[in-house]
Amino acid sequence: MSPPAGTRYPGPIRLAEVHSHGLVEQGFAADEALAELLDRYPAELFDINLYDFDDEGQVSMRTGARGRLSGADLLEAIKQGRLWVNLREVERGWPELWGSAMTDFHRMQAAYPGLKAAGASGQLILSSPKARVPYHFDAAGVALFHLRGRKRLFVYPGDEAHLPEAAMEKVVSRQTTEETPYRLAFEADAQVLDLEPGQMATWPFYAPHRVENLDRFCVSLSIEYQTWGTRLRNGALYVNAWRRLNGARPAPTDRLSRPAMAARWAGSLALKRMGVIENRIAGLARDFEPEIGAADGAGTLKS
């Protein structure tokens, strides 16, 4: 079956849709549980970002460090500020939450014939009431469990106009972060979902999207999962990135047969082992740490 209009990539999830989940009633998003988690979560698994947008929707990003606040104070700084905090590898850092989420994830997966995850990881997202996340895509499938607050999700077509493959290659090869070129005109093409606690959103593979909090502190769990289809395509994108860096003009991946994509995936494994593409986002400079009462919740970085 061919992909729907608006996306180049076939997949079992055709539109952005909302499902239910049962994590809220289990208390995972309560202040006490979150403060205790922040006290013990490994600092190397924190991503703390602060996004600024101009009138055209173009974004600049600052990156923060965990800092020395207690869990309760860090939680308060997030509530007061404009921060977006990701706690990576939830499957390791909070296995109780992960185990409970997997029950609903498998139920969601069963709703889409042909959808079979071949690996998954999670990040818990704690974000300030006025936080926004810029236009970007994930090189994986995503199930976004919303646990607290109100959040608005904008999902866009995955065609060349909205998501150039050259930009995708840079993300997959770690030349840039997940943000991709954006224009205000894209808003006419967005599918918009408002999420309440107890709801989970899914959307087509690779579909670009952005998120706005609706004036409340928000807690969400994002589960990113690969299928063999996404693994093969990501490998092809990586090889194409390497070829483009070396002056070639590779064919778009949606024109490749599955055997051709499989060959490129195998090639990507070899290229990664050789380290032929420099990871340009591994050493992003951190220039603030959370602080209660500071503008946007971002205080001076302490040595």
Short mmCIF file of N, CA and C in Angstrom, two decimals, residues 83-191:
data_model
loop_
_atom_site.label_atom_id
_atom_site.label_comp_id
_atom_site.label_asym_id
_atom_site.label_seq_id
_atom_site.Cartn_x
_atom_site.Cartn_y
_atom_site.Cartn_z
N LEU A 83 11.72 26.32 30.86
CA LEU A 83 12.68 25.25 30.60
C LEU A 83 12.00 24.01 30.03
N TRP A 84 12.79 23.26 29.27
CA TRP A 84 12.35 21.97 28.74
C TRP A 84 13.39 20.95 29.17
N VAL A 85 13.02 20.06 30.08
CA VAL A 85 13.96 19.12 30.69
C VAL A 85 13.61 17.70 30.26
N ASN A 86 14.56 17.03 29.65
CA ASN A 86 14.40 15.63 29.25
C ASN A 86 15.27 14.74 30.12
N LEU A 87 14.66 13.74 30.71
CA LEU A 87 15.39 12.71 31.45
C LEU A 87 15.46 11.48 30.57
N ARG A 88 16.64 11.24 30.00
CA ARG A 88 16.80 10.17 29.03
C ARG A 88 16.89 8.80 29.70
N GLU A 89 16.66 7.78 28.89
CA GLU A 89 16.80 6.37 29.30
C GLU A 89 15.94 6.05 30.52
N VAL A 90 14.67 6.39 30.42
CA VAL A 90 13.73 6.10 31.50
C VAL A 90 13.69 4.60 31.79
N GLU A 91 13.88 3.79 30.77
CA GLU A 91 13.87 2.35 30.98
C GLU A 91 14.92 1.92 32.01
N ARG A 92 15.98 2.70 32.15
CA ARG A 92 17.01 2.44 33.15
C ARG A 92 16.81 3.29 34.39
N GLY A 93 16.42 4.55 34.20
CA GLY A 93 16.35 5.48 35.33
C GLY A 93 15.09 5.39 36.16
N TRP A 94 13.99 4.89 35.57
CA TRP A 94 12.73 4.74 36.32
C TRP A 94 12.01 3.50 35.79
N PRO A 95 12.52 2.34 36.09
CA PRO A 95 11.96 1.11 35.51
C PRO A 95 10.50 0.86 35.88
N GLU A 96 10.06 1.38 37.02
CA GLU A 96 8.66 1.19 37.39
C GLU A 96 7.74 1.91 36.41
N LEU A 97 8.08 3.15 36.08
CA LEU A 97 7.30 3.89 35.09
C LEU A 97 7.37 3.20 33.73
N TRP A 98 8.55 2.79 33.36
CA TRP A 98 8.73 2.14 32.05
C TRP A 98 7.88 0.87 31.94
N GLY A 99 7.91 0.05 32.98
CA GLY A 99 7.14 -1.18 32.94
C GLY A 99 5.65 -0.92 32.81
N SER A 100 5.16 0.07 33.53
CA SER A 100 3.74 0.39 33.44
C SER A 100 3.39 0.95 32.06
N ALA A 101 4.26 1.78 31.51
CA ALA A 101 3.99 2.37 30.20
C ALA A 101 3.98 1.32 29.11
N MET A 102 4.79 0.29 29.26
CA MET A 102 4.87 -0.73 28.22
C MET A 102 3.53 -1.46 28.04
N THR A 103 2.76 -1.57 29.10
CA THR A 103 1.45 -2.20 28.98
C THR A 103 0.58 -1.44 28.00
N ASP A 104 0.52 -0.11 28.15
CA ASP A 104 -0.27 0.72 27.24
C ASP A 104 0.38 0.82 25.87
N PHE A 105 1.71 0.81 25.82
CA PHE A 105 2.40 0.87 24.54
C PHE A 105 2.07 -0.35 23.69
N HIS A 106 2.09 -1.53 24.30
CA HIS A 106 1.78 -2.74 23.53
C HIS A 106 0.32 -2.75 23.08
N ARG A 107 -0.56 -2.18 23.89
CA ARG A 107 -1.96 -2.09 23.47
C ARG A 107 -2.10 -1.13 22.29
N MET A 108 -1.39 -0.01 22.32
CA MET A 108 -1.40 0.91 21.19
C MET A 108 -0.84 0.24 19.94
N GLN A 109 0.25 -0.47 20.11
CA GLN A 109 0.89 -1.12 18.97
C GLN A 109 -0.06 -2.11 18.29
N ALA A 110 -0.85 -2.82 19.09
CA ALA A 110 -1.78 -3.80 18.54
C ALA A 110 -2.89 -3.14 17.73
N ALA A 111 -3.12 -1.84 17.92
CA ALA A 111 -4.17 -1.15 17.19
C ALA A 111 -3.78 -0.85 15.75
N TYR A 112 -2.49 -1.03 15.41
CA TYR A 112 -2.00 -0.74 14.07
C TYR A 112 -1.45 -2.02 13.45
N PRO A 113 -2.22 -2.68 12.60
CA PRO A 113 -1.73 -3.91 11.95
C PRO A 113 -0.41 -3.66 11.24
N GLY A 114 0.54 -4.54 11.51
CA GLY A 114 1.85 -4.43 10.89
C GLY A 114 2.86 -3.64 11.68
N LEU A 115 2.44 -2.98 12.76
CA LEU A 115 3.38 -2.21 13.57
C LEU A 115 4.07 -3.14 14.56
N LYS A 116 5.38 -3.23 14.47
CA LYS A 116 6.14 -4.09 15.36
C LYS A 116 7.43 -3.39 15.75
N ALA A 117 7.51 -2.94 16.99
CA ALA A 117 8.70 -2.25 17.46
C ALA A 117 9.86 -3.23 17.56
N ALA A 118 11.03 -2.76 17.14
CA ALA A 118 12.25 -3.58 17.20
C ALA A 118 13.25 -2.94 18.16
N GLY A 119 12.76 -2.33 19.21
CA GLY A 119 13.59 -1.65 20.19
C GLY A 119 12.96 -0.32 20.56
N ALA A 120 13.07 0.06 21.84
CA ALA A 120 12.44 1.30 22.30
C ALA A 120 13.24 1.89 23.44
N SER A 121 13.13 3.19 23.60
CA SER A 121 13.72 3.89 24.74
C SER A 121 12.80 5.04 25.11
N GLY A 122 12.97 5.57 26.32
CA GLY A 122 12.04 6.59 26.78
C GLY A 122 12.74 7.78 27.39
N GLN A 123 12.06 8.92 27.33
CA GLN A 123 12.53 10.10 28.05
C GLN A 123 11.34 10.75 28.73
N LEU A 124 11.54 11.09 29.99
CA LEU A 124 10.53 11.81 30.75
C LEU A 124 10.75 13.29 30.53
N ILE A 125 9.70 14.01 30.16
CA ILE A 125 9.81 15.42 29.81
C ILE A 125 9.08 16.24 30.87
N LEU A 126 9.82 17.10 31.55
CA LEU A 126 9.27 18.05 32.51
C LEU A 126 9.45 19.44 31.91
N SER A 127 8.36 20.18 31.72
CA SER A 127 8.49 21.43 30.99
C SER A 127 7.66 22.53 31.62
N SER A 128 8.17 23.73 31.50
CA SER A 128 7.59 24.91 32.13
C SER A 128 6.27 25.29 31.46
N PRO A 129 5.43 26.03 32.18
CA PRO A 129 4.10 26.35 31.65
C PRO A 129 4.10 27.01 30.28
N LYS A 130 5.08 27.87 29.98
CA LYS A 130 5.11 28.58 28.71
C LYS A 130 6.15 28.02 27.74
N ALA A 131 6.64 26.81 28.03
CA ALA A 131 7.67 26.24 27.17
C ALA A 131 7.11 25.82 25.82
N ARG A 132 7.95 25.93 24.81
CA ARG A 132 7.62 25.48 23.46
C ARG A 132 8.80 24.70 22.92
N VAL A 133 8.49 23.72 22.08
CA VAL A 133 9.54 22.96 21.41
C VAL A 133 9.45 23.24 19.92
N PRO A 134 10.59 23.53 19.28
CA PRO A 134 10.54 23.94 17.88
C PRO A 134 10.21 22.80 16.92
N TYR A 135 9.95 23.18 15.72
CA TYR A 135 9.67 22.29 14.60
C TYR A 135 10.85 21.33 14.42
N HIS A 136 10.57 20.04 14.45
CA HIS A 136 11.63 19.04 14.35
C HIS A 136 11.02 17.71 13.94
N PHE A 137 11.86 16.71 13.75
CA PHE A 137 11.37 15.36 13.52
C PHE A 137 12.21 14.39 14.34
N ASP A 138 11.65 13.22 14.58
CA ASP A 138 12.35 12.14 15.27
C ASP A 138 12.62 11.02 14.27
N ALA A 139 13.84 10.52 14.27
CA ALA A 139 14.21 9.43 13.36
C ALA A 139 13.76 8.10 13.95
N ALA A 140 12.50 8.04 14.33
CA ALA A 140 11.93 6.86 14.99
C ALA A 140 10.43 7.05 15.06
N GLY A 141 9.71 6.00 15.43
CA GLY A 141 8.33 6.17 15.81
C GLY A 141 8.25 6.74 17.22
N VAL A 142 7.16 7.43 17.53
CA VAL A 142 7.00 8.05 18.84
C VAL A 142 5.60 7.80 19.37
N ALA A 143 5.53 7.46 20.66
CA ALA A 143 4.27 7.45 21.40
C ALA A 143 4.45 8.42 22.56
N LEU A 144 3.69 9.50 22.57
CA LEU A 144 3.83 10.55 23.58
C LEU A 144 2.72 10.40 24.61
N PHE A 145 3.08 9.92 25.82
CA PHE A 145 2.15 9.76 26.93
C PHE A 145 2.09 11.08 27.69
N HIS A 146 0.92 11.68 27.80
CA HIS A 146 0.81 12.92 28.54
C HIS A 146 0.24 12.63 29.93
N LEU A 147 0.92 13.16 30.98
CA LEU A 147 0.58 12.82 32.35
C LEU A 147 0.08 14.01 33.18
N ARG A 148 0.47 15.24 32.80
CA ARG A 148 0.11 16.38 33.65
C ARG A 148 0.15 17.65 32.81
N GLY A 149 -0.79 18.57 33.07
CA GLY A 149 -0.87 19.82 32.35
C GLY A 149 -1.63 19.66 31.04
N ARG A 150 -1.52 20.67 30.20
CA ARG A 150 -2.17 20.65 28.88
C ARG A 150 -1.13 21.01 27.83
N LYS A 151 -1.16 20.27 26.73
CA LYS A 151 -0.13 20.40 25.71
C LYS A 151 -0.79 20.39 24.34
N ARG A 152 -0.29 21.20 23.43
CA ARG A 152 -0.81 21.24 22.06
C ARG A 152 0.28 20.74 21.11
N LEU A 153 -0.10 19.78 20.29
CA LEU A 153 0.82 19.13 19.35
C LEU A 153 0.42 19.50 17.93
N PHE A 154 1.40 19.96 17.15
CA PHE A 154 1.20 20.30 15.74
C PHE A 154 1.98 19.30 14.90
N VAL A 155 1.32 18.59 14.01
CA VAL A 155 1.96 17.57 13.17
C VAL A 155 1.79 17.97 11.71
N TYR A 156 2.89 17.86 10.95
CA TYR A 156 2.94 18.37 9.58
C TYR A 156 3.23 17.23 8.60
N PRO A 157 2.95 17.45 7.32
CA PRO A 157 3.25 16.41 6.33
C PRO A 157 4.74 16.10 6.26
N GLY A 158 5.06 14.86 5.94
CA GLY A 158 6.45 14.46 5.83
C GLY A 158 6.94 14.45 4.40
N ASP A 159 6.55 15.46 3.62
CA ASP A 159 6.99 15.52 2.23
C ASP A 159 8.27 16.36 2.13
N GLU A 160 8.80 16.44 0.92
CA GLU A 160 10.07 17.14 0.73
C GLU A 160 9.96 18.62 1.06
N ALA A 161 8.80 19.22 0.82
CA ALA A 161 8.63 20.64 1.11
C ALA A 161 8.73 20.93 2.60
N HIS A 162 8.16 20.05 3.42
CA HIS A 162 8.15 20.27 4.86
C HIS A 162 9.34 19.62 5.57
N LEU A 163 9.98 18.66 4.94
CA LEU A 163 11.07 17.92 5.58
C LEU A 163 12.07 17.46 4.52
N PRO A 164 12.97 18.34 4.08
CA PRO A 164 13.94 17.95 3.06
C PRO A 164 14.84 16.81 3.54
N GLU A 165 15.08 15.86 2.66
CA GLU A 165 15.92 14.73 3.08
C GLU A 165 17.34 15.17 3.41
N ALA A 166 17.84 16.21 2.76
CA ALA A 166 19.18 16.69 3.10
C ALA A 166 19.23 17.14 4.56
N ALA A 167 18.14 17.74 5.06
CA ALA A 167 18.08 18.13 6.46
C ALA A 167 17.98 16.90 7.36
N MET A 168 17.21 15.89 6.93
CA MET A 168 17.11 14.65 7.69
C MET A 168 18.47 13.97 7.83
N GLU A 169 19.24 13.98 6.74
CA GLU A 169 20.56 13.36 6.77
C GLU A 169 21.45 14.00 7.84
N LYS A 170 21.38 15.33 7.96
CA LYS A 170 22.20 16.02 8.95
C LYS A 170 21.83 15.61 10.37
N VAL A 171 20.53 15.40 10.61
CA VAL A 171 20.09 14.98 11.94
C VAL A 171 20.55 13.55 12.24
N VAL A 172 20.31 12.65 11.30
CA VAL A 172 20.65 11.24 11.51
C VAL A 172 22.16 11.06 11.67
N SER A 173 22.95 11.88 10.98
CA SER A 173 24.41 11.77 11.07
C SER A 173 24.99 12.65 12.18
N ARG A 174 24.12 13.24 12.98
CA ARG A 174 24.52 14.02 14.16
C ARG A 174 25.33 15.26 13.78
N GLN A 175 24.98 15.85 12.64
CA GLN A 175 25.57 17.12 12.26
C GLN A 175 24.82 18.29 12.89
N THR A 176 23.54 18.08 13.14
CA THR A 176 22.70 19.08 13.78
C THR A 176 21.78 18.38 14.76
N THR A 177 21.12 19.16 15.62
CA THR A 177 20.07 18.61 16.47
C THR A 177 18.84 18.36 15.62
N GLU A 178 17.72 17.99 16.24
CA GLU A 178 16.55 17.50 15.49
C GLU A 178 15.78 18.60 14.77
N GLU A 179 16.11 19.88 15.04
CA GLU A 179 15.38 20.95 14.40
C GLU A 179 15.67 20.97 12.89
N THR A 180 14.64 21.24 12.09
CA THR A 180 14.76 21.30 10.64
C THR A 180 14.15 22.60 10.13
N PRO A 181 14.43 22.99 8.88
CA PRO A 181 13.95 24.29 8.38
C PRO A 181 12.43 24.44 8.50
N TYR A 182 12.03 25.63 8.94
CA TYR A 182 10.62 25.90 9.24
C TYR A 182 10.21 27.22 8.62
N ARG A 183 8.95 27.27 8.13
CA ARG A 183 8.35 28.51 7.66
C ARG A 183 6.95 28.63 8.25
N LEU A 184 6.54 29.87 8.54
CA LEU A 184 5.20 30.09 9.11
C LEU A 184 4.10 29.56 8.20
N ALA A 185 4.36 29.51 6.89
CA ALA A 185 3.36 29.00 5.96
C ALA A 185 3.00 27.55 6.23
N PHE A 186 3.88 26.81 6.90
CA PHE A 186 3.60 25.41 7.20
C PHE A 186 2.35 25.25 8.08
N GLU A 187 2.00 26.30 8.84
CA GLU A 187 0.90 26.18 9.79
C GLU A 187 -0.43 25.84 9.09
N ALA A 188 -0.56 26.23 7.84
CA ALA A 188 -1.79 25.90 7.11
C ALA A 188 -1.94 24.41 6.88
N ASP A 189 -0.85 23.66 7.02
CA ASP A 189 -0.86 22.22 6.75
C ASP A 189 -0.83 21.37 8.01
N ALA A 190 -0.89 22.00 9.17
CA ALA A 190 -0.72 21.27 10.43
C ALA A 190 -2.00 20.55 10.85
N GLN A 191 -1.83 19.35 11.39
CA GLN A 191 -2.88 18.68 12.13
C GLN A 191 -2.63 18.98 13.60
#
